[in-house]
Short mmCIF file of C-alpha atoms in Angstrom, two decimals:
data_model
loop_
_atom_site.label_atom_id
_atom_site.label_comp_id
_atom_site.label_asym_id
_atom_site.label_seq_id
_atom_site.Cartn_x
_atom_site.Cartn_y
_atom_site.Cartn_z
CA MET A 1 141.19 71.03 123.30
CA ALA A 2 143.42 74.08 123.41
CA THR A 3 147.05 73.90 122.33
CA THR A 4 149.83 76.15 123.46
CA GLY A 5 151.07 78.52 120.76
CA GLU A 6 154.54 79.95 120.22
CA HIS A 7 153.99 82.78 122.67
CA GLY A 8 152.55 80.65 125.44
CA ALA A 9 148.94 81.67 124.79
CA ALA A 10 146.40 78.93 124.26
CA LEU A 11 144.60 78.90 120.92
CA PRO A 12 140.82 78.68 121.05
CA GLY A 13 139.26 75.25 120.52
CA TRP A 14 137.43 76.35 117.39
CA PHE A 15 140.59 77.63 115.65
CA ALA A 16 141.49 75.73 112.48
CA SER A 17 145.10 75.74 111.45
CA PRO A 18 145.96 76.70 107.87
CA GLY A 19 145.53 73.74 105.55
CA GLU A 20 142.99 71.97 107.77
CA GLY A 21 139.28 71.73 107.09
CA ASP A 22 136.86 73.82 109.08
CA THR A 23 133.59 71.95 109.43
CA LEU A 24 132.05 74.59 111.70
CA ALA A 25 132.41 77.21 108.96
CA TRP A 26 130.76 74.94 106.38
CA VAL A 27 127.90 74.07 108.73
CA SER A 28 127.41 77.76 109.57
CA LEU A 29 127.43 78.69 105.88
CA ALA A 30 124.86 75.99 105.07
CA LEU A 31 122.71 77.15 107.99
CA MET A 32 122.84 80.78 106.83
CA ILE A 33 121.90 79.78 103.27
CA GLY A 34 119.01 77.69 104.63
CA VAL A 35 117.77 80.54 106.83
CA ILE A 36 117.88 83.05 103.95
CA TYR A 37 116.11 80.56 101.65
CA GLY A 38 113.43 79.94 104.29
CA LEU A 39 112.93 83.68 104.82
CA VAL A 40 112.55 84.33 101.09
CA THR A 41 110.14 81.38 100.79
CA LEU A 42 107.99 82.68 103.65
CA TYR A 43 107.95 86.17 102.16
CA ALA A 44 106.99 84.74 98.75
CA ALA A 45 104.12 82.78 100.28
CA PHE A 46 102.94 85.86 102.16
CA ASP A 47 103.31 87.97 99.02
CA ARG A 48 101.14 85.53 97.02
CA TRP A 49 98.54 85.55 99.79
CA ALA A 50 98.57 89.36 99.98
CA GLU A 51 98.30 89.62 96.20
CA ARG A 52 95.27 87.32 96.17
CA GLN A 53 93.66 89.30 98.99
CA SER A 54 94.35 92.66 97.33
CA HIS A 55 93.13 91.63 93.87
CA GLY A 56 90.56 94.14 92.69
CA THR A 57 91.46 96.74 95.30
CA PRO A 58 93.10 100.08 94.56
CA LEU A 59 96.43 98.88 96.09
CA ALA A 60 96.91 95.64 94.14
CA LYS A 61 100.49 96.49 93.07
CA THR A 62 101.49 98.72 95.97
CA ILE A 63 101.14 96.07 98.67
CA PRO A 64 103.49 93.53 96.98
CA THR A 65 105.95 96.34 96.23
CA MET A 66 106.05 97.35 99.88
CA LEU A 67 106.54 93.71 100.92
CA THR A 68 109.45 93.36 98.48
CA ILE A 69 111.09 96.51 99.84
CA ALA A 70 110.65 95.20 103.39
CA LEU A 71 112.29 91.92 102.36
CA LEU A 72 115.24 93.74 100.82
CA TYR A 73 115.72 95.85 103.92
CA GLU A 74 115.56 92.75 106.10
CA ILE A 75 118.07 90.67 104.15
CA PHE A 76 120.53 93.23 102.80
CA PRO A 77 122.01 96.23 104.59
CA LEU A 78 120.38 98.96 102.53
CA GLY A 79 121.13 101.76 104.96
CA HIS A 80 123.71 103.24 102.59
CA PHE A 81 121.11 103.71 99.83
CA ASN A 82 119.17 106.91 99.57
CA ILE A 83 115.68 106.74 101.07
CA LEU A 84 114.28 108.16 97.82
CA LEU A 85 114.89 104.84 96.03
CA PRO A 86 112.24 102.79 97.92
CA ILE A 87 109.93 105.79 98.13
CA SER A 88 110.07 106.21 94.34
CA ALA A 89 109.31 102.48 93.85
CA ILE A 90 106.27 102.80 96.13
CA LEU A 91 105.10 105.95 94.32
CA ILE A 92 105.45 104.23 90.93
CA ALA A 93 103.35 101.32 92.19
CA LEU A 94 100.78 103.76 93.59
CA MET A 95 100.55 105.55 90.25
CA ALA A 96 100.17 102.25 88.39
CA ASP A 97 97.37 101.22 90.77
CA TRP A 98 95.72 104.60 90.52
CA SER A 99 95.77 104.63 86.72
CA ARG A 100 94.52 101.02 86.48
CA PHE A 101 91.77 101.70 89.01
CA ASN A 102 90.64 104.81 87.10
CA LEU A 103 90.80 103.08 83.71
CA ARG A 104 88.66 100.22 85.02
CA GLY A 105 85.73 102.62 85.18
CA LEU A 106 86.19 103.28 81.46
CA GLY A 107 86.08 99.55 80.65
CA GLN A 108 89.69 99.28 79.43
CA ASP A 109 91.00 96.99 82.19
CA GLU A 110 88.91 94.00 81.17
CA PRO A 111 90.12 91.54 78.50
CA HIS A 112 88.95 92.11 74.96
CA ALA A 113 85.79 90.31 73.94
CA GLU A 114 87.19 89.74 70.47
CA THR A 115 88.94 86.41 70.93
CA SER A 116 89.58 84.17 67.99
CA LYS A 117 86.94 81.47 67.89
CA THR A 118 87.53 80.40 64.31
CA ASP A 119 88.41 76.71 64.79
CA GLY A 120 86.21 75.93 67.75
CA GLY A 121 87.94 72.64 68.52
CA ASP A 122 90.93 70.38 68.04
CA HIS A 123 94.37 71.69 67.23
CA ALA A 124 96.49 69.07 65.52
#
C-alpha cells in the first residue's frame, strides 16, 4: 500500500510515480465531465420549460437570460468579472421584452399575413 521513500516517509497510497498511469485521475476527470454535462442538460431542460411558460408574457426573454447567467455563475468562477456585465445583459433582455410587448399592441409582433400562396401544392 504505502512504500518507503528516500527520506523514510511513506508515500500515500494514491500517489502515482512518474511514467505510470493514474486511473483515479481519469475516472475523476470523466466524473467531472459527466457532472457538468448533466448540470447543463438539466438547466437546458428547465430553460425550455421556463421559456414555454413565459411565452406571451412581458418577461419572455428576461427569464431565460437570468437562468443562463445563473448557470454561468454556477459552473465558472465569475467573481473576477465586474457585476455590471450580468446586469447589463439582464437590462438588454428587459428592454427587448419591453419593446416587443409594446409593439405587440401596434400589431407589429404578429407574422405578416402576406405569405406566398402562388403554387398551392406540390413542389417538385
